[in-house]
XYZ file of C-alpha atoms in Angstrom:
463
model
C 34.537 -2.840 8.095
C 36.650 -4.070 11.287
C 35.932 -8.076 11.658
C 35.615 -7.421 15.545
C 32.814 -5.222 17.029
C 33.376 -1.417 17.584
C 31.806 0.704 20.009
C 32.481 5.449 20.194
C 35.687 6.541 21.651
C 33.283 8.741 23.641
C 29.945 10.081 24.324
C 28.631 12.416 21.790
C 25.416 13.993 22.926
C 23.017 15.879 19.943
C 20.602 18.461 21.130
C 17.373 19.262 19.075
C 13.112 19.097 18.491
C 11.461 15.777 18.049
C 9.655 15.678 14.806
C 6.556 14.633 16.382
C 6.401 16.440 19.665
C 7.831 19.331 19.166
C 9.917 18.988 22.279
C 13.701 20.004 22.847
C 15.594 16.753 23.131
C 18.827 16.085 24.380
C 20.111 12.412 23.527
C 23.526 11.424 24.318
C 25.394 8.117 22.541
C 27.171 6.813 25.071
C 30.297 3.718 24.568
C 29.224 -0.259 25.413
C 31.001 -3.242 26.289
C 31.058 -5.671 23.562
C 27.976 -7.563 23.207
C 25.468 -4.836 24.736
C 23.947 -4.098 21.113
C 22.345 -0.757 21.233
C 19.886 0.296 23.732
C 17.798 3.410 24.634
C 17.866 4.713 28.267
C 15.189 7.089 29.263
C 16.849 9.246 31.795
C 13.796 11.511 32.308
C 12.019 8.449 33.711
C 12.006 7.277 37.209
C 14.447 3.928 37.648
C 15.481 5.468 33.960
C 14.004 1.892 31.957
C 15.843 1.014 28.884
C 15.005 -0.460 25.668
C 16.514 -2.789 23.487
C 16.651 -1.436 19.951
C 15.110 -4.708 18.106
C 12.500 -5.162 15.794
C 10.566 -7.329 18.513
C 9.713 -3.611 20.424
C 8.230 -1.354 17.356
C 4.725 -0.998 18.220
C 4.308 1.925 15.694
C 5.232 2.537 12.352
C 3.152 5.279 11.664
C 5.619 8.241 10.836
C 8.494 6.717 11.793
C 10.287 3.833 13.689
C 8.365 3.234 17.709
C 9.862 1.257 19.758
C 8.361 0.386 23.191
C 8.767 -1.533 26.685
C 6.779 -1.707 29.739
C 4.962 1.046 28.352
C 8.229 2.943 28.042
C 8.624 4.731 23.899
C 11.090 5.780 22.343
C 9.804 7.077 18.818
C 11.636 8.035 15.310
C 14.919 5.850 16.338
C 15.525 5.283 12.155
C 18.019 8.229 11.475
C 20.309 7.416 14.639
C 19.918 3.811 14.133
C 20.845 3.987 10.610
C 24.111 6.432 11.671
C 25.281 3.896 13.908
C 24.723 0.645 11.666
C 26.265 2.625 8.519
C 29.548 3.742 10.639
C 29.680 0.427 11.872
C 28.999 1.382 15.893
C 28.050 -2.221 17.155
C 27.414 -1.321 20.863
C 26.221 1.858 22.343
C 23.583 3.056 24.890
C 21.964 6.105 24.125
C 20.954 8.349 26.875
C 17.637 10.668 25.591
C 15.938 12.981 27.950
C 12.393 12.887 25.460
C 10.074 10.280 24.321
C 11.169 10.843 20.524
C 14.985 11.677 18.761
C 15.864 14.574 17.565
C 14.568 15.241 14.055
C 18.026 17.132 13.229
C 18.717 18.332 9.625
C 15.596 15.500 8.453
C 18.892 12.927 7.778
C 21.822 10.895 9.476
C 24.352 13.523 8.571
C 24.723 15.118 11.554
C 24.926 11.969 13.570
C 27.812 10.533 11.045
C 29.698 13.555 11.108
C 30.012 13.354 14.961
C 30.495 10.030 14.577
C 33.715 10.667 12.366
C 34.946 13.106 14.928
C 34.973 11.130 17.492
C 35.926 8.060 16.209
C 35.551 4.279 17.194
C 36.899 1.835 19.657
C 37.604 -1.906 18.512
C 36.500 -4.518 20.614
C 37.670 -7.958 21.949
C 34.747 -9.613 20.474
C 33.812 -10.828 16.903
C 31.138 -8.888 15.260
C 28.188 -11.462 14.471
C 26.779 -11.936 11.223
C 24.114 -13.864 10.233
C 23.870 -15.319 6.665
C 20.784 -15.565 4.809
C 20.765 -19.086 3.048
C 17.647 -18.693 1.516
C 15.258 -15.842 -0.411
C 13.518 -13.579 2.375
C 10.217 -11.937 1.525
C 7.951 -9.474 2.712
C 4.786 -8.508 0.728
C 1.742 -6.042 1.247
C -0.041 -6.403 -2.474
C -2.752 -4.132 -1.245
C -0.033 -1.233 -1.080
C 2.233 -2.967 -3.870
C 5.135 -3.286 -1.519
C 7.713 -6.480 -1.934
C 10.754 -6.769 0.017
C 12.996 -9.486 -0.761
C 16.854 -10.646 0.911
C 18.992 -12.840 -1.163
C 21.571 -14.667 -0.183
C 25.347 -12.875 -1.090
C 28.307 -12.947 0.579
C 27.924 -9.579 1.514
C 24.985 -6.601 2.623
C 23.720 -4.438 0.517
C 20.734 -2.778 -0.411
C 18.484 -1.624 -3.885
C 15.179 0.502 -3.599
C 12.747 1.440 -5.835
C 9.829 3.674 -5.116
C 6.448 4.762 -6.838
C 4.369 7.524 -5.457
C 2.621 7.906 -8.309
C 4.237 11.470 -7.971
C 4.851 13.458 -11.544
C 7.604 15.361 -9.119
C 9.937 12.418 -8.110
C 8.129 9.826 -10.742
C 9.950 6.381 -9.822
C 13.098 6.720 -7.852
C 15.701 4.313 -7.288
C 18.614 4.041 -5.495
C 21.088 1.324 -4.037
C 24.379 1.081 -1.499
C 26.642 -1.603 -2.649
C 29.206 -1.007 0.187
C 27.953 -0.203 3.807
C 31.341 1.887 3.780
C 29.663 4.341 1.148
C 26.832 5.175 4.081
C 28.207 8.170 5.701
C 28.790 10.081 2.238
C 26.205 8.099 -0.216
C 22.881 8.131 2.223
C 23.452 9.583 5.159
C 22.826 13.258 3.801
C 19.705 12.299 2.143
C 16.800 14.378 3.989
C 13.450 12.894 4.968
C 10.648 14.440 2.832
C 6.503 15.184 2.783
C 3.951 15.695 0.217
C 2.375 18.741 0.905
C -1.225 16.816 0.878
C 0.095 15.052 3.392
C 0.370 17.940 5.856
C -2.945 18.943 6.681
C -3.775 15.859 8.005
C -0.651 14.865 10.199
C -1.542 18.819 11.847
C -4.955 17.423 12.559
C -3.302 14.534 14.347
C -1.006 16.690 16.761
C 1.651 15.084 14.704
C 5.052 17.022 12.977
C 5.006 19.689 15.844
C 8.807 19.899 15.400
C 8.555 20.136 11.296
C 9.875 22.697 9.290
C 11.349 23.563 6.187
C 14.865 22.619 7.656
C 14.262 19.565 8.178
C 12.214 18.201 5.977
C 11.550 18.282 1.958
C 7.647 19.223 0.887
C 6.632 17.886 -2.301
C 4.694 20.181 -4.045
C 2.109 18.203 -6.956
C 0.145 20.589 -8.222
C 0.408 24.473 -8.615
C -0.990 26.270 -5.429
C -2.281 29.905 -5.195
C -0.753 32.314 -3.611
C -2.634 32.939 -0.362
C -2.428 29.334 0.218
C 1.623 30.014 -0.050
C 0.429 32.958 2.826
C -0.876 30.587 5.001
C 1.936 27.920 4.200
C 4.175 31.010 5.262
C 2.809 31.534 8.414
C 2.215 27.671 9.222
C 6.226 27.397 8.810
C 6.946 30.650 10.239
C 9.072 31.567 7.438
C 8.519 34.418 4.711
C 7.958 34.276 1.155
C 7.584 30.471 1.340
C 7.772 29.729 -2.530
C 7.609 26.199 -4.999
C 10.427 25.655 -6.978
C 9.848 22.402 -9.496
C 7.802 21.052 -7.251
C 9.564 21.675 -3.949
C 8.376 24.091 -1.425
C 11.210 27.176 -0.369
C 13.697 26.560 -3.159
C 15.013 24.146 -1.299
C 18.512 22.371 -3.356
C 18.321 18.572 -3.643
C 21.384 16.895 -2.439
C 21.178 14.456 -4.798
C 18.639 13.918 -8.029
C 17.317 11.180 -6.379
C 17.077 12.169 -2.642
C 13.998 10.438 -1.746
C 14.478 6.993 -2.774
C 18.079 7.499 -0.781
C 16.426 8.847 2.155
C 13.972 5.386 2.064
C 17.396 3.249 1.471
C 18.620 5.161 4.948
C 15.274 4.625 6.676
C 15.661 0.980 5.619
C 19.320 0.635 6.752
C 17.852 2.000 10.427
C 15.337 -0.204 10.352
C 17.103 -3.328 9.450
C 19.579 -2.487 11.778
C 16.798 -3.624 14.532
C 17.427 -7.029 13.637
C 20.354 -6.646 16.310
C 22.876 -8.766 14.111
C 24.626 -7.493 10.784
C 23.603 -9.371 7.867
C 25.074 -11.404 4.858
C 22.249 -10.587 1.857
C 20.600 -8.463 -0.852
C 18.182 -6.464 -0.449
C 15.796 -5.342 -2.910
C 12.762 -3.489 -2.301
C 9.871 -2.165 -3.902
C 8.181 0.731 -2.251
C 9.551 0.335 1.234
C 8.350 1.912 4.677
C 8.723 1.223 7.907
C 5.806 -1.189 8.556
C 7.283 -3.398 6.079
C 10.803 -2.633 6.932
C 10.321 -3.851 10.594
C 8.155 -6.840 9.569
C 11.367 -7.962 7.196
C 13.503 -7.537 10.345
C 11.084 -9.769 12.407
C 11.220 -11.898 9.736
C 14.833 -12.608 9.844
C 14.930 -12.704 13.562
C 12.596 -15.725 13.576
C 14.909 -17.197 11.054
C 17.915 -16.665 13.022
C 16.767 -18.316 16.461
C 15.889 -21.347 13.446
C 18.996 -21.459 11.871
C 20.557 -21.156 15.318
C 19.424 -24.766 16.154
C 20.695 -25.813 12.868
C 24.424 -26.959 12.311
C 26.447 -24.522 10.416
C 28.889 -27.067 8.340
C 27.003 -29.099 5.550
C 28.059 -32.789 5.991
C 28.932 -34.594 2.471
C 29.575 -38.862 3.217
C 31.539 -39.426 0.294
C 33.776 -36.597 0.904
C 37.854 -37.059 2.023
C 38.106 -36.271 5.547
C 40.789 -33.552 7.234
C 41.223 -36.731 10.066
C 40.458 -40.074 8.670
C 40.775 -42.562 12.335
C 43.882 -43.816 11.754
C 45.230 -40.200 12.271
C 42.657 -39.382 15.112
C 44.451 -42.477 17.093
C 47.995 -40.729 16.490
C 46.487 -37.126 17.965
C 44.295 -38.265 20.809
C 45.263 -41.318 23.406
C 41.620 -42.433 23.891
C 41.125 -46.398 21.932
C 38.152 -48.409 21.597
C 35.654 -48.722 23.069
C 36.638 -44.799 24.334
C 37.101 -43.345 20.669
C 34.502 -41.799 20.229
C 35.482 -40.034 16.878
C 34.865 -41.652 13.592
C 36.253 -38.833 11.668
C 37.219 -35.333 11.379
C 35.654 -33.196 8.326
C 36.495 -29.946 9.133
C 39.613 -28.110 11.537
C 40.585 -23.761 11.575
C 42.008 -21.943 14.287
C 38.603 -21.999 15.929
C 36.329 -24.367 14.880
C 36.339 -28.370 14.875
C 33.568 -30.744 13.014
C 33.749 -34.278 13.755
C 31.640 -37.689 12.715
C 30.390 -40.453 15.313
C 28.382 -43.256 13.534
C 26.388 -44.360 15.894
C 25.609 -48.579 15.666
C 24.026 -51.412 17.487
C 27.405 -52.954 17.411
C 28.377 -49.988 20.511
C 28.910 -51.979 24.143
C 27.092 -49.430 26.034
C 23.765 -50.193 24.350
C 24.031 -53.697 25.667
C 23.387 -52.318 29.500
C 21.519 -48.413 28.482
C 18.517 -49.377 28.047
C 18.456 -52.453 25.682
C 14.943 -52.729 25.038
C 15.299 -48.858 23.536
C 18.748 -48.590 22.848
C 19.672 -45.190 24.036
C 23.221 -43.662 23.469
C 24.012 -42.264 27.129
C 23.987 -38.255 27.196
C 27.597 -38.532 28.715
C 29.119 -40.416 26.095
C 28.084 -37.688 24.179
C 29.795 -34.909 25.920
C 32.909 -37.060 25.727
C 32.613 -37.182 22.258
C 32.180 -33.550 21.984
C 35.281 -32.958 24.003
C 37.562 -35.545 22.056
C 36.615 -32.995 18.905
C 37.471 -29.875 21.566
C 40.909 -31.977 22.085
C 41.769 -32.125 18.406
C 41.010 -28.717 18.210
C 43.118 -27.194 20.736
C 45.852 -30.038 19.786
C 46.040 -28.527 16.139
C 47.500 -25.275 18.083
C 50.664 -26.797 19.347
C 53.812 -28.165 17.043
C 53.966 -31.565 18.593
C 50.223 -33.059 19.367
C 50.992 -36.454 19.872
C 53.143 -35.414 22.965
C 50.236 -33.386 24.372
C 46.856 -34.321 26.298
C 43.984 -32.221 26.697
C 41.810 -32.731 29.998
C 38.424 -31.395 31.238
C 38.194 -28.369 33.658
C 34.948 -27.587 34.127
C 31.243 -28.375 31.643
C 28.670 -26.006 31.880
C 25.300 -25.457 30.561
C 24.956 -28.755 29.412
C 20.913 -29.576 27.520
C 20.034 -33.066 25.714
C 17.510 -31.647 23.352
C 16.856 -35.419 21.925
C 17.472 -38.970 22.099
C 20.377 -40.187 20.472
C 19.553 -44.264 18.786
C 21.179 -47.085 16.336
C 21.900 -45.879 13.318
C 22.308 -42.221 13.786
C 25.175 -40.059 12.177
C 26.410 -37.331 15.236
C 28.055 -34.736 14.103
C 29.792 -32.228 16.528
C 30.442 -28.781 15.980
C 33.029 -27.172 18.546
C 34.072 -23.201 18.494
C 36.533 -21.515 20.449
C 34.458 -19.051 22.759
C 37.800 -17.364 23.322
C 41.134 -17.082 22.441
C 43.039 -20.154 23.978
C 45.197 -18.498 26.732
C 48.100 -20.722 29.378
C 46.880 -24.026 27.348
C 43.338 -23.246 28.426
C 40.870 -24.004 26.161
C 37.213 -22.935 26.311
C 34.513 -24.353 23.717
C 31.103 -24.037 22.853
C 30.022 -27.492 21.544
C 26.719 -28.714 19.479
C 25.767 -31.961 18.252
C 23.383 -33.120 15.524
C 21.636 -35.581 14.033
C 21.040 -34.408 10.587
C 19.601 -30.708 11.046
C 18.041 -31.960 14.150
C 19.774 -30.528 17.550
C 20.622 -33.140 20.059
C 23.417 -31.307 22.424
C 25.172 -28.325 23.583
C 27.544 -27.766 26.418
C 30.149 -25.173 27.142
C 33.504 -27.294 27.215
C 36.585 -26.383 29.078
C 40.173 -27.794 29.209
C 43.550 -27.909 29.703
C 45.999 -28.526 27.502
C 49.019 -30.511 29.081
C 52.436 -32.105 28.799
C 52.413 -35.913 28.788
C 55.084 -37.073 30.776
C 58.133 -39.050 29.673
């Protein structure tokens, strides 16, 4: 999968019945500019509201995937959501004319194969992953349901599940490779015990269900004026069960209904808005506890977002020890703010301030409470921004790097005597005419004393 983020080479709009309502949908998925995620426009509404497809919006989980906004719904997003994650579509907005999706075939294969046709568009951007450093869990004992994420370097997904069904018995299935989606998953057709149907009727509920779109589980032998009534319910003749499915209806695959929960679970993971570095493994999935999981990790991204993302190890050998710092940058003492650098790529600088009482601005900012002043640490963070856009030219030490412009600039704490600071700079774009834009973080440990946008100019020093 492309490194950058993708969007569709064009619209592709889908026409069918919602699985709930009943009613004829049209729902077109429209291109994005990098970094719009995917969002749902209702275009049958006045001011036509959108929604944000993240796991903060599902309100219902009932029969599907609800998402909702200033009373706006859009309901049954999984199937499209998981066709878009799967084909690796990082930023669309989908135009539907319905309060619900079209049900389709009961699976993503329609959506990937229009997908395929139409092809994708990479972006300028980086596509953002997050990394999970740590076991993830969701559990619901009372309905024996465990979902765990592991760390791994990269996504993918096992499922088992128990119905306690002697038709489908205990089904598993996995994706190793989110490249193995569109052919592995995506056909895999959403399915229904037939005890299940009476009472969803009762509840105005599958008024767009049928037998092409959906695979009815048959457990025990029926007679056959129940298969009458069955036949007229559908509105199909001679409706007949076939080891134990209704209408002789062919599997795709053995094990179609544990693949059609993995796809429901790639949709609904996909509403953690950022593509993720883990394993999944879950036991008897749905999509209560699949959007719970997704909450879960979202609350552990805005965490880890405050956290550094390079582990600092004292003891070991620096990339710049401060001997070489003083032959890349021109600042000296007491205006060196840089003890040492620990870590230098193409876009991303870590660098070391010790912070001690022996430091002459303490004797004047505030000496009763030495503070270390907010500015000097800004200045700091640029000298690591000026190492880092020095390491792109041949010749450093004839080079100088001076500040444009600082924006968004926070102090989130105090900075004291005996503090380690360590700075974490990243290019927020491509350096372009020696201009050099950074985002820049400082810590103290894992706790998060500064950001600021840096940016600056590389120059010339003259003869």
């Amino acid at each position: 999968m492309s490194p950058k983020q993708q969007t569709l080479n064009a619209p592709i709009t889908f026409q069918g019945k919602g699985l709930h309502t009943g009613l004829h949908v049209t729902m077109t998925v429209n291109p994005a500019e990098a970094g719009h995620g995917i969002k749902f426009r209702r275009i049958d509404l006045e001011a036509q509201p959108t929604i944000e497809a993240l796991a903060d919006f599902v309100v219902d989980t009932s029969r599907g995937t609800t998402i909702e906004k200033r009373g706006v719904r859009v309901s049954t997003i999984e199937h499209v959501m998981a066709a878009l994650w799967g084909c690796g579509v990082d930023n669309a907005l989908i135009d539907i004319d319905a309060p619900e999706t079209p049900i389709m075939d009961g699976s993503a294969r329609e959506y990937v194969e229009a997908i395929a046709r139409t092809g994708l568009k990479e972006q300028d951007e980086e596509r953002k992953y997050y990394s999970v450093s740590e076991k993830t869990l969701f559990e619901a004992p009372e309905r024996g349901v465990e979902l765990a994420v592991y760390p791994d370097d990269e996504f993918s997904i096992n499922v088992n599940i128990d119905f306690n069904s002697k038709i489908i018995g205990n089904q598993y299935a996995r994706l190793d490779r989110i490249g193995d989606f569109a052919e592995q998953i995506a056909p895999c057709r959403t399915f229904v015990f037939l005890h299940e149907l009476e009472p969803l009727i009762k509840n105005n509920l599958i008024k767009g269900g049928d037998l092409d779109n959906a695979i009815v589980i048959v457990e025990n032998k029926i007679p056959d004026e129940e298969l009458a009534r069955l036949s007229e319910l559908f509105n199909k003749k001679d409706v007949q069960v076939d080891e134990g499915y209704l209408n002789n209806i062919q599997l795709r695959f053995p094990n179609e209904p544990s693949r059609h929960k993995l796809l429901d679970m790639v949709g609904d993971l996909a509403l953690i808005g950022m593509r993720i570095r883990g394993r999944v493994v879950a036991y008897r999935p749905g999509h209560a506890a699949n959007t719970e999981l997704a909450k879960i990790i979202r609350r552990n991204i805005k965490r880890d977002a405050t956290k550094p993302r390079f582990h600092f190890e004292p003891d070991s050998t620096p990339v710049y020890d401060i001997k070489q710092i003083k032959g890349m940058l021109p600042h000296r003492p007491p205006f060196l703010l840089v003890d040492k650098v620990m870590h230098l790529d193409n876009e991303n600088v870590v660098g070391i301030k010790n912070v001690t009482m022996n430091e002459p601005f303490f004797v004047g900012h505030f000496p009763n409470e030495p503070v270390m002043p907010g500015v000097l640490i800004i200045e700091a963070m640029a000298q690591c921004g000026g190492i880092l856009a020095l390491s792109s030219v041949p010749d450093p030490e004839n080079y100088s790097t001076y500040f444009l412009k600082i924006d968004g600039v926070k102090f989130r704490d105090k900075v004291v005597p005996g503090d380690t600071l360590q700075f974490e700079l990243k290019l927020a774009e491509p350096i372009r005419r020696g201009i050099v834009t950074m985002e820049a973080k400082a810590y103290v440990g894992n706790r998060f004393t500064t950001e600021a946008t840096l940016m600056a100019q590389i120059a010339r020093n003259k003869d």
